[in-house]
């Protein structure tokens, strides 16, 4: 098949999916939880970070998910307490990186 001059035709080949053996996830798009907004608090103290997180969560629609990043060593204790106080639900909490670049990642859902 030839295209008229000046027309670009893109040919895509189907690539078979190579699924991960972990929970059957093939692509990141297959995950059900997609953060709507990311708040990177890795450079701020946790108290200030939670104030910023509260402001962001108030602006998000119901059912939205916020990805919250923090380097504060008390974040694993303070963020769940903050979420419980405001009625938010923590979908995922994990520690990433190695010392001294370790940080915490939370997925918080607004009811």
Backbone as ProteinMPNN parsed JSONL, in Angstrom:
{"seq_chain_A": "XXXXXXXXXXXXXXXXXXXXXXXXXXXXXXXXXXXXXXXXXXXXXXXXXXXXXXXXXXXXXXXXXXXXXXXXXXXXXXXXXXXXXXXXXXXXXXXXXXXXXXXXXXXXXXX", "coords_chain_A": {"N_chain_A": [[0.849, -1.174, 0.0], [0.65, 2.135, -0.913], [1.112, 5.488, 0.084], [-0.395, 8.682, -0.582], [1.583, 11.484, -1.775], [3.123, 13.428, 0.791], [1.557, 12.476, 2.855], [1.771, 10.876, 5.87], [2.113, 7.629, 6.918], [1.676, 5.568, 9.603], [2.899, 2.549, 10.666], [2.131, 0.053, 12.829], [3.306, -2.616, 14.736], [1.948, -5.398, 16.359], [2.943, -6.075, 19.56], [3.612, -8.8, 21.559], [2.326, -9.05, 24.853], [4.338, -9.014, 27.718], [3.844, -10.305, 30.525], [4.117, -9.608, 33.991], [5.041, -11.882, 36.536], [4.142, -11.201, 38.978], [1.249, -10.724, 40.528], [-0.019, -10.671, 38.045], [0.163, -8.327, 36.441], [0.405, -6.608, 33.492], [0.969, -4.166, 32.236], [1.594, -0.807, 33.33], [-0.674, 0.637, 32.922], [-2.644, -1.143, 33.402], [-3.121, -1.191, 36.057], [-5.429, -0.555, 38.662], [-5.51, 1.609, 40.398], [-4.923, 4.87, 39.913], [-3.039, 7.618, 40.468], [-4.29, 10.913, 40.777], [-3.076, 13.248, 41.357], [0.18, 14.35, 42.28], [2.038, 14.912, 45.154], [4.964, 16.105, 46.189], [6.654, 15.945, 48.98], [9.227, 15.676, 49.836], [11.186, 17.48, 50.494], [10.275, 18.97, 52.588], [9.324, 19.544, 56.043], [7.365, 17.141, 57.895], [5.022, 18.122, 59.181], [4.43, 20.562, 57.854], [4.191, 19.467, 55.336], [1.878, 17.916, 55.623], [-0.01, 19.893, 55.95], [0.066, 21.063, 53.432], [-0.79, 18.817, 52.008], [-3.401, 18.548, 52.932], [-4.584, 20.843, 51.844], [-4.374, 20.248, 49.1], [-5.913, 17.89, 48.932], [-8.445, 18.859, 49.579], [-9.043, 20.265, 47.288], [-9.304, 18.299, 45.382], [-11.532, 16.119, 43.532], [-14.182, 13.958, 44.786], [-13.308, 10.586, 45.381], [-10.89, 10.734, 44.153], [-7.341, 10.095, 43.856], [-4.425, 10.706, 45.663], [-0.974, 10.893, 45.299], [1.434, 10.809, 47.639], [4.565, 11.874, 48.649], [7.232, 11.546, 50.94], [10.067, 12.298, 52.993], [10.307, 12.293, 55.671], [11.035, 10.742, 58.748], [9.02, 10.11, 60.484], [6.764, 9.928, 58.974], [5.466, 7.396, 58.308], [3.893, 7.064, 60.538], [2.575, 9.481, 61.041], [1.162, 10.187, 58.668], [-0.871, 8.126, 58.276], [-2.35, 8.721, 60.614], [-3.162, 11.338, 60.095], [-4.715, 10.886, 57.802], [-6.778, 9.301, 58.882], [-7.949, 11.152, 60.6], [-9.131, 13.022, 58.86], [-10.754, 11.421, 57.364], [-9.802, 10.169, 55.09], [-8.675, 7.514, 52.949], [-6.056, 5.238, 53.066], [-4.576, 3.734, 50.438], [-2.233, 2.54, 49.695], [0.943, 2.045, 51.153], [4.332, 2.517, 51.216], [7.877, 1.976, 51.444], [10.605, 3.404, 49.836], [13.729, 3.335, 48.036], [17.15, 3.583, 49.288], [19.038, 4.122, 52.288], [20.981, 7.052, 52.241], [18.856, 8.029, 50.806], [16.265, 7.283, 51.156], [12.723, 7.234, 51.034], [9.179, 7.72, 51.619], [6.176, 6.499, 50.214], [2.833, 7.178, 49.635], [-0.466, 6.286, 48.741], [-3.349, 7.994, 48.724], [-6.778, 8.07, 49.123], [-9.575, 10.108, 48.449], [-12.69, 10.258, 50.037]], "CA_chain_A": [[0.0, 0.0, 0.0], [1.428, 3.371, -0.968], [0.369, 6.66, 0.533], [-0.211, 9.86, -1.438], [2.695, 12.323, -1.334], [2.827, 14.338, 1.901], [0.795, 11.8, 3.891], [2.605, 9.958, 6.637], [1.374, 6.478, 7.404], [2.406, 4.896, 10.67], [2.599, 1.128, 10.739], [2.455, -0.478, 14.144], [3.249, -4.054, 14.87], [1.49, -5.841, 17.667], [3.981, -6.693, 20.371], [2.957, -9.592, 22.593], [2.538, -8.572, 26.213], [5.156, -9.827, 28.59], [3.27, -10.027, 31.833], [4.895, -9.866, 35.194], [4.45, -12.961, 37.325], [3.629, -10.642, 40.217], [-0.15, -10.293, 40.473], [-0.536, -10.663, 36.687], [0.115, -6.994, 35.857], [1.154, -6.576, 32.243], [1.405, -2.797, 32.004], [1.179, 0.095, 34.411], [-2.042, 1.088, 32.631], [-3.576, -2.156, 33.883], [-3.381, -0.997, 37.48], [-6.706, 0.116, 38.891], [-5.299, 2.84, 41.145], [-4.129, 5.839, 39.174], [-3.05, 8.886, 41.192], [-4.705, 12.078, 40.016], [-2.164, 14.336, 41.659], [1.356, 13.955, 43.054], [2.56, 15.942, 46.037], [6.306, 15.703, 46.591], [7.026, 16.625, 50.216], [10.512, 15.151, 50.28], [12.038, 18.571, 50.962], [9.597, 19.747, 53.627], [9.007, 18.794, 57.262], [6.094, 16.424, 57.774], [3.88, 18.955, 59.588], [4.134, 21.448, 56.73], [3.754, 18.602, 54.244], [0.485, 17.52, 55.852], [-0.841, 21.082, 55.681], [-0.02, 21.126, 51.965], [-1.605, 17.682, 51.551], [-4.8, 18.865, 53.242], [-5.043, 21.815, 50.846], [-4.514, 19.555, 47.814], [-7.037, 16.95, 49.02], [-9.693, 19.625, 49.54], [-9.283, 20.696, 45.911], [-9.55, 17.139, 44.519], [-12.901, 15.602, 43.569], [-14.404, 12.737, 45.554], [-12.84, 9.383, 44.705], [-9.564, 10.97, 43.571], [-6.217, 9.499, 44.578], [-3.249, 11.555, 45.775], [0.29, 10.236, 45.584], [2.14, 11.659, 48.583], [5.933, 11.444, 48.877], [7.807, 12.205, 52.099], [11.311, 11.74, 53.525], [10.252, 12.381, 57.123], [11.072, 9.417, 59.379], [7.763, 9.891, 61.199], [5.662, 9.871, 58.009], [4.65, 6.182, 58.398], [2.987, 7.17, 61.682], [1.784, 10.708, 60.97], [0.263, 10.223, 57.511], [-2.1, 7.383, 58.58], [-3.131, 9.451, 61.615], [-3.768, 12.464, 59.377], [-5.768, 10.35, 56.926], [-7.9, 8.904, 59.729], [-8.604, 12.357, 61.143], [-9.93, 13.672, 57.816], [-11.615, 10.445, 56.704], [-9.213, 9.671, 53.865], [-8.309, 6.1, 53.005], [-4.728, 4.946, 52.523], [-4.644, 2.565, 49.578], [-0.923, 1.9, 49.651], [2.007, 2.703, 51.903], [5.556, 1.775, 50.976], [9.167, 2.64, 51.615], [11.401, 3.252, 48.619], [15.091, 3.831, 48.091], [18.02, 3.128, 50.357], [19.6, 5.21, 53.078], [20.243, 8.176, 52.804], [17.878, 8.509, 49.826], [15.011, 6.598, 51.435], [11.529, 8.059, 51.186], [7.939, 6.975, 51.77], [5.164, 6.784, 49.191], [1.473, 6.863, 50.073], [-1.596, 6.565, 47.846], [-4.441, 8.369, 49.616], [-8.034, 8.282, 48.38], [-10.564, 10.995, 49.062], [-14.014, 9.621, 49.968]], "C_chain_A": [[0.895, 1.238, 0.0], [0.528, 4.532, -0.585], [0.587, 7.803, -0.447], [0.953, 10.703, -0.92], [2.255, 13.274, -0.222], [2.046, 13.701, 3.032], [1.694, 10.781, 4.58], [1.725, 8.85, 7.188], [2.234, 5.767, 8.445], [1.958, 3.45, 10.737], [3.059, 0.626, 12.097], [2.353, -1.99, 14.116], [2.784, -4.386, 16.274], [2.621, -6.555, 18.38], [3.281, -7.513, 21.441], [3.313, -9.062, 23.981], [3.405, -9.548, 26.98], [4.746, -9.505, 30.012], [4.242, -10.361, 32.945], [4.251, -11.009, 35.956], [3.849, -12.454, 38.632], [2.231, -10.085, 39.973], [-0.688, -10.131, 39.055], [-0.632, -9.305, 36.033], [0.993, -6.972, 34.62], [1.725, -5.186, 31.975], [0.967, -1.948, 33.184], [-0.253, 0.578, 34.194], [-3.079, 0.096, 33.148], [-3.894, -1.999, 35.364], [-4.677, -0.215, 37.654], [-6.535, 1.461, 39.578], [-4.381, 3.753, 40.345], [-4.183, 7.168, 39.938], [-3.437, 10.043, 40.28], [-3.698, 13.209, 40.185], [-1.004, 13.803, 42.488], [1.819, 15.155, 43.868], [3.889, 15.451, 46.581], [6.73, 16.543, 47.791], [8.389, 16.178, 50.712], [11.448, 16.238, 50.783], [11.417, 19.396, 52.07], [9.392, 18.891, 54.88], [7.6, 18.211, 57.178], [4.899, 17.296, 58.14], [3.473, 19.901, 58.463], [3.626, 20.648, 55.537], [2.305, 18.172, 54.396], [-0.469, 18.696, 55.653], [-1.018, 21.233, 54.173], [-0.911, 20.007, 51.422], [-3.084, 17.931, 51.801], [-5.366, 19.83, 52.211], [-5.272, 21.143, 49.489], [-5.733, 18.632, 47.839], [-8.37, 17.675, 48.98], [-10.054, 20.042, 48.124], [-9.621, 19.531, 44.983], [-11.005, 16.693, 44.601], [-12.987, 14.317, 44.399], [-13.988, 11.518, 44.732], [-11.464, 9.528, 44.086], [-8.483, 10.385, 44.462], [-5.028, 10.457, 44.514], [-2.037, 10.689, 46.062], [1.113, 11.205, 46.418], [3.517, 11.071, 48.853], [6.517, 12.238, 50.031], [9.088, 11.509, 52.525], [11.315, 11.746, 55.052], [10.189, 10.99, 57.747], [9.787, 9.101, 60.123], [6.553, 9.791, 60.264], [4.846, 8.588, 58.103], [3.667, 6.192, 59.57], [2.043, 8.356, 61.542], [0.784, 10.727, 59.816], [-0.985, 9.369, 57.749], [-2.978, 8.071, 59.634], [-3.852, 10.643, 60.979], [-4.921, 11.988, 58.506], [-6.991, 9.934, 57.735], [-8.665, 10.093, 60.271], [-9.543, 12.995, 60.123], [-10.814, 12.697, 57.041], [-11.091, 9.945, 55.374], [-8.805, 8.219, 54.047], [-6.939, 5.899, 52.362], [-4.817, 3.641, 51.749], [-3.327, 1.803, 49.575], [0.07, 2.741, 50.432], [3.263, 1.876, 51.698], [6.776, 2.651, 51.204], [9.98, 2.362, 50.367], [12.808, 3.8, 48.837], [15.87, 3.241, 49.254], [18.597, 4.345, 51.067], [20.801, 5.794, 52.36], [19.186, 8.741, 51.868], [16.512, 7.863, 50.01], [13.875, 7.619, 51.557], [10.315, 7.145, 51.245], [6.942, 7.443, 50.717], [3.821, 6.298, 49.695], [0.511, 7.146, 48.926], [-2.805, 6.775, 48.743], [-5.659, 8.695, 48.769], [-8.97, 9.171, 49.164], [-11.937, 10.341, 48.938], [-15.035, 10.43, 49.172]], "O_chain_A": [[1.796, 1.358, 0.83], [-0.664, 4.547, -0.895], [1.642, 7.885, -1.077], [1.275, 10.637, 0.266], [1.169, 13.851, -0.275], [1.881, 14.324, 4.081], [2.299, 9.929, 3.929], [0.716, 9.109, 7.843], [3.383, 5.412, 8.18], [0.766, 3.166, 10.851], [4.227, 0.759, 12.463], [1.424, -2.558, 13.541], [3.174, -3.74, 17.246], [3.186, -7.52, 17.865], [2.438, -6.982, 22.165], [4.453, -8.678, 24.243], [3.22, -10.763, 26.896], [5.238, -8.555, 30.62], [5.065, -11.27, 32.84], [3.024, -11.093, 36.015], [3.131, -13.184, 39.315], [2.07, -9.08, 39.281], [-1.731, -9.502, 38.876], [-1.451, -9.133, 35.13], [2.183, -7.281, 34.687], [2.865, -5.065, 31.526], [0.075, -2.33, 33.942], [-0.962, 0.891, 35.15], [-4.249, 0.441, 33.313], [-4.837, -2.61, 35.865], [-4.975, 0.685, 36.87], [-7.34, 2.367, 39.36], [-3.21, 3.443, 40.129], [-5.247, 7.777, 40.046], [-2.964, 10.136, 39.147], [-3.494, 14.019, 39.281], [-1.187, 12.902, 43.307], [1.971, 16.261, 43.348], [3.934, 14.489, 47.348], [7.116, 17.703, 47.644], [8.675, 16.293, 51.904], [12.433, 15.923, 51.451], [11.974, 20.423, 52.458], [9.298, 17.666, 54.793], [6.746, 18.738, 56.464], [3.863, 17.223, 57.479], [2.286, 20.023, 58.157], [2.737, 21.097, 54.814], [1.579, 18.072, 53.407], [-1.61, 18.506, 55.234], [-2.12, 21.499, 53.695], [-1.69, 20.22, 50.492], [-3.926, 17.569, 50.979], [-6.496, 19.661, 51.752], [-6.255, 21.436, 48.809], [-6.501, 18.594, 46.878], [-9.332, 17.163, 48.408], [-11.234, 20.16, 47.791], [-10.17, 19.749, 43.903], [-11.645, 16.872, 45.637], [-11.973, 13.677, 44.674], [-14.28, 11.432, 43.54], [-10.92, 8.562, 43.55], [-8.679, 10.201, 45.664], [-4.672, 10.952, 43.445], [-2.064, 9.849, 46.961], [1.451, 12.296, 45.959], [3.633, 9.908, 49.241], [6.333, 13.452, 50.111], [9.197, 10.286, 52.436], [12.259, 11.241, 55.66], [9.388, 10.155, 57.329], [9.494, 7.931, 60.369], [5.432, 9.59, 60.73], [3.622, 8.658, 57.988], [2.714, 5.412, 59.587], [0.862, 8.263, 61.876], [-0.327, 11.233, 59.973], [-2.084, 9.836, 57.453], [-4.205, 8.011, 59.556], [-5.01, 10.918, 61.293], [-5.982, 12.612, 58.475], [-8.122, 10.187, 57.32], [-9.89, 10.05, 60.39], [-10.627, 13.457, 60.48], [-11.55, 13.114, 56.148], [-11.845, 9.357, 54.598], [-8.614, 7.755, 55.171], [-6.702, 6.344, 51.239], [-5.093, 2.583, 52.315], [-3.306, 0.577, 49.467], [0.047, 3.971, 50.386], [3.271, 0.675, 51.971], [6.713, 3.88, 51.163], [10.041, 1.228, 49.894], [13.035, 4.628, 49.72], [15.333, 2.507, 50.084], [18.638, 5.447, 50.518], [21.617, 5.006, 51.883], [18.669, 9.83, 52.114], [15.686, 7.898, 49.097], [14.047, 8.708, 52.105], [10.405, 5.951, 50.959], [6.877, 8.625, 50.379], [3.683, 5.154, 50.129], [0.663, 8.142, 48.219], [-3.24, 5.857, 49.438], [-5.589, 9.484, 47.827], [-9.14, 9.016, 50.373], [-12.315, 9.912, 47.847], [-16.184, 10.011, 49.035]]}, "name": "protein", "num_of_chains": 1, "seq": "XXXXXXXXXXXXXXXXXXXXXXXXXXXXXXXXXXXXXXXXXXXXXXXXXXXXXXXXXXXXXXXXXXXXXXXXXXXXXXXXXXXXXXXXXXXXXXXXXXXXXXXXXXXXXXX"}
